[in-house]
Tab-separated table of C-alpha atoms in Angstrom:
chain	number	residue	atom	x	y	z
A	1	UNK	CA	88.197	-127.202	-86.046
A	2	UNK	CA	85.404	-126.020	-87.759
A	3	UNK	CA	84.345	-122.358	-86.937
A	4	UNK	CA	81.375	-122.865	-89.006
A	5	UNK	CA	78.720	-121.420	-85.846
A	6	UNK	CA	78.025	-118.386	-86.567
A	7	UNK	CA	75.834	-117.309	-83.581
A	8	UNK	CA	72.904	-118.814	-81.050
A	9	UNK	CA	70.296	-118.353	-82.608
A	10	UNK	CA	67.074	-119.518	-80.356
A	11	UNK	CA	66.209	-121.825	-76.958
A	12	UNK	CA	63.410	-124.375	-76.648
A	13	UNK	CA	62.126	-124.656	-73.391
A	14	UNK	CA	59.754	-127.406	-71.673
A	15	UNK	CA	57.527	-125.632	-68.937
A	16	UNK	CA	54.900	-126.844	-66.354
A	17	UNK	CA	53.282	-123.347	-66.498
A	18	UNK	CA	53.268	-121.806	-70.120
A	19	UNK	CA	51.070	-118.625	-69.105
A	20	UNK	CA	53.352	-117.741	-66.688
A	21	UNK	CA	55.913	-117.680	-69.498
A	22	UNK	CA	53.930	-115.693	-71.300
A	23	UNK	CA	53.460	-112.698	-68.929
A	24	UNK	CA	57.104	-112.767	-67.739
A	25	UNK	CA	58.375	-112.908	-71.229
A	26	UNK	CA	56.362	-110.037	-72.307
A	27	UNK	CA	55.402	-107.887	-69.366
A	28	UNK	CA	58.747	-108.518	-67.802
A	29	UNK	CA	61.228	-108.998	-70.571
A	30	UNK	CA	60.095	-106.812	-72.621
A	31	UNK	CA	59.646	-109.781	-75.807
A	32	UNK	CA	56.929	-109.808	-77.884
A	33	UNK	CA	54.463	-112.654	-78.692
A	34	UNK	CA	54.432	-114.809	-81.706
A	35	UNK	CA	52.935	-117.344	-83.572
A	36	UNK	CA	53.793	-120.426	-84.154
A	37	UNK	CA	52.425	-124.387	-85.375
A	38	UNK	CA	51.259	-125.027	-81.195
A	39	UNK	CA	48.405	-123.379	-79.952
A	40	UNK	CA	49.536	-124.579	-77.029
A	41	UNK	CA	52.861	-123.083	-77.083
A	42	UNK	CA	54.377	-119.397	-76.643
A	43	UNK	CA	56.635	-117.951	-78.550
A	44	UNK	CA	58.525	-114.830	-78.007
A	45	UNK	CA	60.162	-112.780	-80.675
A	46	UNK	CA	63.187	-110.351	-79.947
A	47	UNK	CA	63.714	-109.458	-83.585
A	48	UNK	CA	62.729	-110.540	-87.217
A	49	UNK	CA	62.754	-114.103	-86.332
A	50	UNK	CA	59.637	-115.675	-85.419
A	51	UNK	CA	60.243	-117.039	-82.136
A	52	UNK	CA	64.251	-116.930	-79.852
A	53	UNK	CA	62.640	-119.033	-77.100
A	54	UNK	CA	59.911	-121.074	-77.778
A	55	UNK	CA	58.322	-122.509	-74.735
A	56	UNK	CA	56.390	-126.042	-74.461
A	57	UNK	CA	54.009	-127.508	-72.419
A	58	UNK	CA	55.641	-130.733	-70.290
A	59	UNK	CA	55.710	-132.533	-67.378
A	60	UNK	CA	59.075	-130.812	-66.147
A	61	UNK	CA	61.129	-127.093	-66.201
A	62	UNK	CA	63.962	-128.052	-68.428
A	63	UNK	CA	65.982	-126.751	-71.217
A	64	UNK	CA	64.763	-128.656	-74.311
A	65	UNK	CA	67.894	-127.459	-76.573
A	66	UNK	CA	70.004	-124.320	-77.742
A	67	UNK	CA	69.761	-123.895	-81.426
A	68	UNK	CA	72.807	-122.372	-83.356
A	69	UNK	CA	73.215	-120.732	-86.965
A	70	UNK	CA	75.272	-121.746	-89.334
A	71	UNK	CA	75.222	-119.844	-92.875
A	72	UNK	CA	73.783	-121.930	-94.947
A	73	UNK	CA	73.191	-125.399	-96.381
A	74	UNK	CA	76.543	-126.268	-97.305
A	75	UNK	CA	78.231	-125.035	-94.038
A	76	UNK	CA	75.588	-126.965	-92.197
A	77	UNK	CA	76.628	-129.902	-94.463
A	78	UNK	CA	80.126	-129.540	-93.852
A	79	UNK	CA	79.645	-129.115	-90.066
A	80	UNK	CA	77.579	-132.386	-89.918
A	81	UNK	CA	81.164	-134.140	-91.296
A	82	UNK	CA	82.844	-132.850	-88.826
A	83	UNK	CA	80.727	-134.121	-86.130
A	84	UNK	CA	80.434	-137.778	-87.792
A	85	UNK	CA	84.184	-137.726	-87.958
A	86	UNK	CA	84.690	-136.629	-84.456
A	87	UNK	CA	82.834	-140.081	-83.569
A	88	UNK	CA	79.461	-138.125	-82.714
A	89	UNK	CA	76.140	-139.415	-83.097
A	90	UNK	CA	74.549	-136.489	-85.392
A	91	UNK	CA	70.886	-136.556	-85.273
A	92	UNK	CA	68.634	-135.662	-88.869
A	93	UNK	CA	65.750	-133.638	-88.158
A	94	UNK	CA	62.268	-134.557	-87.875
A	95	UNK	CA	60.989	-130.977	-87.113
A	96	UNK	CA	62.380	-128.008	-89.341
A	97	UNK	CA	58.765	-126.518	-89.643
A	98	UNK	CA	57.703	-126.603	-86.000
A	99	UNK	CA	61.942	-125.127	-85.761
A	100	UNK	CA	60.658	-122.519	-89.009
A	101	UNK	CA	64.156	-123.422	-90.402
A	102	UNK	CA	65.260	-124.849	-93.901
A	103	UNK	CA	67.440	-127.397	-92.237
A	104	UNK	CA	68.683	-129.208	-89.183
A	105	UNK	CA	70.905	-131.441	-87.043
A	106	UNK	CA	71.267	-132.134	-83.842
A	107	UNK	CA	73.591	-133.970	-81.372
A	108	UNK	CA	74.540	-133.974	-77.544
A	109	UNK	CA	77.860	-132.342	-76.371
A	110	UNK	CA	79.893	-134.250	-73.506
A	111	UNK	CA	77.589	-132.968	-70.860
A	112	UNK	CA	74.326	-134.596	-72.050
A	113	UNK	CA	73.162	-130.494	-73.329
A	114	UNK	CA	71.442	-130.793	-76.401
A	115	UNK	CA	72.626	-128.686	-79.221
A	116	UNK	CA	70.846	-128.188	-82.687
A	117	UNK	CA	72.402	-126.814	-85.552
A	118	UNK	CA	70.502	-124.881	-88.395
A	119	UNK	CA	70.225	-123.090	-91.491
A	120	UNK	CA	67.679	-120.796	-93.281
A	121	UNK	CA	65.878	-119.452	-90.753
A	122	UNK	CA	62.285	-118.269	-91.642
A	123	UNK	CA	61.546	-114.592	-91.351
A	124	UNK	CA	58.393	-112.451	-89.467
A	125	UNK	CA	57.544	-109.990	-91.864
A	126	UNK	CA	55.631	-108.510	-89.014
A	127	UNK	CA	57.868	-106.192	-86.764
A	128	UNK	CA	58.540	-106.930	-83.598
A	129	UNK	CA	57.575	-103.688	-81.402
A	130	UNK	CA	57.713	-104.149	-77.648
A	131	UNK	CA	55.207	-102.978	-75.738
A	132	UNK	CA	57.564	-101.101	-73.448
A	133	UNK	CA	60.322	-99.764	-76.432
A	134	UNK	CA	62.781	-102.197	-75.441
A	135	UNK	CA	65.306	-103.083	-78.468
A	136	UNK	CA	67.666	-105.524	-77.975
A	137	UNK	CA	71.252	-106.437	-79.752
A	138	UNK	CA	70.552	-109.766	-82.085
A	139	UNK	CA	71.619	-109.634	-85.650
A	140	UNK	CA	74.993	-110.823	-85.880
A	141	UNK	CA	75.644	-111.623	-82.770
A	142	UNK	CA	72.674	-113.840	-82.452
A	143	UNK	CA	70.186	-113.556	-78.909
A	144	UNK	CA	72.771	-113.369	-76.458
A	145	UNK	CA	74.565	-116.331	-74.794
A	146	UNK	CA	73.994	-119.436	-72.395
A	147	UNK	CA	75.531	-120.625	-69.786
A	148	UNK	CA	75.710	-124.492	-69.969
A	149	UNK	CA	76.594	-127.296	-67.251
A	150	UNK	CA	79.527	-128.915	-68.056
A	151	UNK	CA	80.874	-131.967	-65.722
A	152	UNK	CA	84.271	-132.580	-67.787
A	153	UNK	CA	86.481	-129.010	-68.117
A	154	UNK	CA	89.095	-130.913	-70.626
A	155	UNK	CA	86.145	-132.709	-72.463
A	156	UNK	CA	83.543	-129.891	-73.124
A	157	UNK	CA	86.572	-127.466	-73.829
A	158	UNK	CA	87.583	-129.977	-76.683
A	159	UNK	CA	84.514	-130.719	-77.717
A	160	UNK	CA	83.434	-126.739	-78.296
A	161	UNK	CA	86.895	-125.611	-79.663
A	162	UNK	CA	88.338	-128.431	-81.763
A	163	UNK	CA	85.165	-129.350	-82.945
A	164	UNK	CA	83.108	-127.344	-83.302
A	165	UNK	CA	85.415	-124.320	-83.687
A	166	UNK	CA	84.565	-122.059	-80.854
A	167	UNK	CA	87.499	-120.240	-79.586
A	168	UNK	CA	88.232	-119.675	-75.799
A	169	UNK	CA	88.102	-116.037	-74.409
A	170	UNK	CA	88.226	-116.156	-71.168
A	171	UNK	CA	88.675	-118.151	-68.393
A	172	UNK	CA	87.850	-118.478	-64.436
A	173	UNK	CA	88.849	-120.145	-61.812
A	174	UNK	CA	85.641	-121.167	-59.378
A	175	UNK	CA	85.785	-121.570	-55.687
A	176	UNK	CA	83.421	-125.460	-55.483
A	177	UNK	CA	82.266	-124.231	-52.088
A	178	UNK	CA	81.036	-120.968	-53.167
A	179	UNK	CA	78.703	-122.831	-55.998
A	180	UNK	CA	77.644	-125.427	-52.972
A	181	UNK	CA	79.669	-128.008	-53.670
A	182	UNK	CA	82.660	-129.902	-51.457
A	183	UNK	CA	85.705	-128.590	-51.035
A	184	UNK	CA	88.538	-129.799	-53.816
A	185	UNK	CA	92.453	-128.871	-54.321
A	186	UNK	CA	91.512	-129.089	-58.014
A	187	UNK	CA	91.263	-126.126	-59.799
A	188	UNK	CA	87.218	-125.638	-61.496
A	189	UNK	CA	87.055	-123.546	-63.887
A	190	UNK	CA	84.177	-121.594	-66.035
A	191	UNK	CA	85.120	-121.136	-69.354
A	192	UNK	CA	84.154	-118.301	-72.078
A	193	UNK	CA	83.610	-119.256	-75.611
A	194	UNK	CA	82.624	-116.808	-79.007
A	195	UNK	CA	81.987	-117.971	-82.448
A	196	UNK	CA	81.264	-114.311	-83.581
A	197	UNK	CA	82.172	-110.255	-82.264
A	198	UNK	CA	80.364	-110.741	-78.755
A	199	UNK	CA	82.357	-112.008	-76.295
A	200	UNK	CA	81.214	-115.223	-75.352
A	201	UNK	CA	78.004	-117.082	-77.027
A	202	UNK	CA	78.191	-119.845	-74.438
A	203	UNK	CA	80.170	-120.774	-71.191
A	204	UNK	CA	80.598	-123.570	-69.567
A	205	UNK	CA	80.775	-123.886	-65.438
A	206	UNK	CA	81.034	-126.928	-63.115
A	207	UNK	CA	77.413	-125.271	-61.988
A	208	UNK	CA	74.400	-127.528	-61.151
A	209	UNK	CA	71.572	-126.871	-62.992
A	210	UNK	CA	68.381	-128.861	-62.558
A	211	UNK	CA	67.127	-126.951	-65.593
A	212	UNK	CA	70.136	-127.921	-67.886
A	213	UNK	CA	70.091	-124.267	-68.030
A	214	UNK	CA	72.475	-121.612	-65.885
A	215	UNK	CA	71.393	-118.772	-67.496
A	216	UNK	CA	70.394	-117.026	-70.567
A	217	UNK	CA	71.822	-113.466	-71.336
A	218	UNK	CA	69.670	-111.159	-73.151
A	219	UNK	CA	71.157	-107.707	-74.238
A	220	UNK	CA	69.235	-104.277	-74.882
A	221	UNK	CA	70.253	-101.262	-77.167
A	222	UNK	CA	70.317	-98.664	-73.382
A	223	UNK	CA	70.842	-98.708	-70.054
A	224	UNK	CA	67.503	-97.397	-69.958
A	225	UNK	CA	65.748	-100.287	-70.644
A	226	UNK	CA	68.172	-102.832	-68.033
A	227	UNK	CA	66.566	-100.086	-65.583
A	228	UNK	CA	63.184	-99.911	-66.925
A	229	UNK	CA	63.468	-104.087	-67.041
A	230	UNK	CA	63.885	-103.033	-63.434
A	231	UNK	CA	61.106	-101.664	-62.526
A	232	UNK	CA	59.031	-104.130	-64.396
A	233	UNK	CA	60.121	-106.877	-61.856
A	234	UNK	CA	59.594	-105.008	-59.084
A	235	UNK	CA	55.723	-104.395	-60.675
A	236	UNK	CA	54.965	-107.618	-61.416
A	237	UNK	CA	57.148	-109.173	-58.510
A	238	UNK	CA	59.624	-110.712	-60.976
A	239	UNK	CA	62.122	-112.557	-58.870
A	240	UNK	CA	65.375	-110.628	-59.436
A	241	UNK	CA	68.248	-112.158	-57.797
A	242	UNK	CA	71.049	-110.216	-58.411
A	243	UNK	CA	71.622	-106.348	-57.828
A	244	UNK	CA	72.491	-104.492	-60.886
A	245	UNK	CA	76.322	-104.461	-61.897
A	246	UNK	CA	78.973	-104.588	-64.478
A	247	UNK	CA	81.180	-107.660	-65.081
A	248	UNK	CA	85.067	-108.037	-65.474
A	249	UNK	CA	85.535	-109.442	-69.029
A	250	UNK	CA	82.611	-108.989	-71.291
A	251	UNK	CA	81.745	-105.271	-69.704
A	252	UNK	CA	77.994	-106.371	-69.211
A	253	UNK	CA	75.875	-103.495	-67.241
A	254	UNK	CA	73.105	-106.150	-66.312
A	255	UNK	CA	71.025	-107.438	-63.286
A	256	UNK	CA	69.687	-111.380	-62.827
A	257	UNK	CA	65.899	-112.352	-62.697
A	258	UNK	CA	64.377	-115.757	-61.939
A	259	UNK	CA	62.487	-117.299	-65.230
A	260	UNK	CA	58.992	-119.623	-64.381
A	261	UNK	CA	61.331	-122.696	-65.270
A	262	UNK	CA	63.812	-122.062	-62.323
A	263	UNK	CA	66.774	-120.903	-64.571
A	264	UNK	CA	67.938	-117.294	-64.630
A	265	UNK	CA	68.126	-114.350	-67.748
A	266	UNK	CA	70.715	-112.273	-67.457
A	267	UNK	CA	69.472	-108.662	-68.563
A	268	UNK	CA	72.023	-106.129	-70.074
A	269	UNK	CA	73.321	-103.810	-71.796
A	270	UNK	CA	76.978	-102.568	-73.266
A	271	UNK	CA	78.594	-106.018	-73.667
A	272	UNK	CA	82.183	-105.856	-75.219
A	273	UNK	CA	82.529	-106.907	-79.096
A	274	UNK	CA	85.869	-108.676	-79.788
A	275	UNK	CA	88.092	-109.085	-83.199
A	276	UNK	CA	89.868	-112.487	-82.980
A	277	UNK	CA	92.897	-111.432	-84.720
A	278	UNK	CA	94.029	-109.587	-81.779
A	279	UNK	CA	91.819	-111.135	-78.940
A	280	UNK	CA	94.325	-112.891	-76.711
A	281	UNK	CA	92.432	-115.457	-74.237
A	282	UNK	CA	92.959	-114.077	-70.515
A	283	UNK	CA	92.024	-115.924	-66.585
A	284	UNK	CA	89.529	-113.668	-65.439
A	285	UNK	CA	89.918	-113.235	-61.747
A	286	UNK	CA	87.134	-111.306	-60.848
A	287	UNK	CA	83.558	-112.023	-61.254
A	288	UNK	CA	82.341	-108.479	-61.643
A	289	UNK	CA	83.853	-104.821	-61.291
A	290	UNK	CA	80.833	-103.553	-59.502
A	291	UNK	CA	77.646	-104.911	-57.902
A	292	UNK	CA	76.121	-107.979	-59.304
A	293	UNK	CA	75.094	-108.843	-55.543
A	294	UNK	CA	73.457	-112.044	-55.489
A	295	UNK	CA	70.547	-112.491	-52.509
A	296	UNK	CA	71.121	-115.625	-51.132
A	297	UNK	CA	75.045	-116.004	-51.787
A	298	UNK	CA	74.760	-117.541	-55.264
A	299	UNK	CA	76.185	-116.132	-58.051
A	300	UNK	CA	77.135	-117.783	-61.794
């Protein structure tokens, strides 16, 4: 087990309409614009870093790859060891200055999502000031977390904990008819994994996801701006898809909105902080305390 991830640290995205992009990621996200080697592309800052989701012209909506921090070169060393001794084909990178980072790997995890692995991340020197105020919670804890399809529950949950050193906070039990698939007296379950304080940096659910993508999770400094976030869909007829609420294990006060690519954001604020030496792994069996209403019947 290596426990060498520090945090996730950005998301490449492929995207049939890059504009649109563009004006949801700063008119309703809140994000501001960068710059970057593709005219063509958009980049959208959340902190000091000059891009957390890059998005890319293509044919198709699709999550390109989640990119995760590691502290520097040796770590990033030793975790490429780990992952050629756990039998995995670990890509060298071709691209560290369209990524802006010193170094990078890459391989797939049991599902087929692509996972990159870097170290020395460029800096803006520029701040990034949103046009609406908005501030959200990076730094240590990295952008947020994803939620990632995973077809094998014993395979991905070895693959993310004995590998590459995640550790399991949570877990829930799904209901396959309520996520559209057939009925099953197997148990599916959703897991919760953290490599740092916030409570999970990635879960994995049993969830189709033409995308590749569930959702991202995003969080601000106040309530205020989840609400003003709000209102901004409802301006620029954002799709939300969820009602506002608070959910059972991490404590997230957030609300769900529709991206251009077909995958959702989670938007929130509060999320619960956890110290591994006295974090003892739970089955969550509630999805949310209050509200997150999903139109439609979904839900993630």
């Amino acid at each position: 087990m290596s426990g060498l991830i520090r945090s996730l640290g950005y998301l490449r995205v492929e995207a049939t309409d890059v504009d649109a992009w563009r004006e949801f990621g700063v008119k309703v996200l809140g994000m501001v614009l960068g710059r970057g080697p593709s005219a063509e592309a958009a980049y959208l800052r959340m902190d000091d870093l000059p891009a957390r989701i890059v998005v890319t012209p293509g044919s198709q909506d699709r999550l390109v790859a989640s990119g995760w921090e590691v502290a520097d070169f040796s770590s990033l060393a030793r975790l490429a060891g780990v992952l050629e001794e756990a039998g995995l084909a670990v890509k060298p990178a071709d691209d560290v200055d369209d990524r802006r980072v010193a170094q990078m790997i890459s391989v797939d995890d049991p599902s087929g999502n692509r996972l990159e692995f870097f170290c020395g991340a460029a800096l803006d020197t520029r701040p990034a000031i949103s046009a609406y105020g908005t501030r959200f919670v990076t730094g240590d804890q990295g952008m947020g977390h994803v939620v990632l399809p995973a077809r094998d529950d014993a395979a991905s949950l070895r693959f993310y904990t004995e590998v590459l050193g995640f550790r399991l906070r949570d877990s829930m039990r799904l209901v396959p008819e309520h996520l559209g698939l057939p009925p099953s007296d197997q148990p599916m379950w959703m897991r919760f994994l953290g490599c740092g304080s916030r409570h999970h940096s990635v879960a994995l659910a049993p969830i189709p996801a033409p995308s590749g993508l569930v959702h991202l999770m995003i969080e601000t400094e106040t309530i205020d701006d989840v609400g003003r976030a709000i209102d901004r869909c409802a301006r620029h007829k954002a799709p939300m898809i969820s009602t506002l609420g608070r959910h059972a294990n991490d404590e997230m006060i957030s609300f769900y909105v529709r991206t251009p690519s077909g995958f959702d954001i989670e938007y929130g604020y509060g999320g619960l902080t956890v110290d591994d030496r006295t974090w003892v792994a739970r089955q969550t069996t509630a999805h949310s305390v209050w509200g997150h209403r999903f139109f439609g019947g979904g839900g993630h």
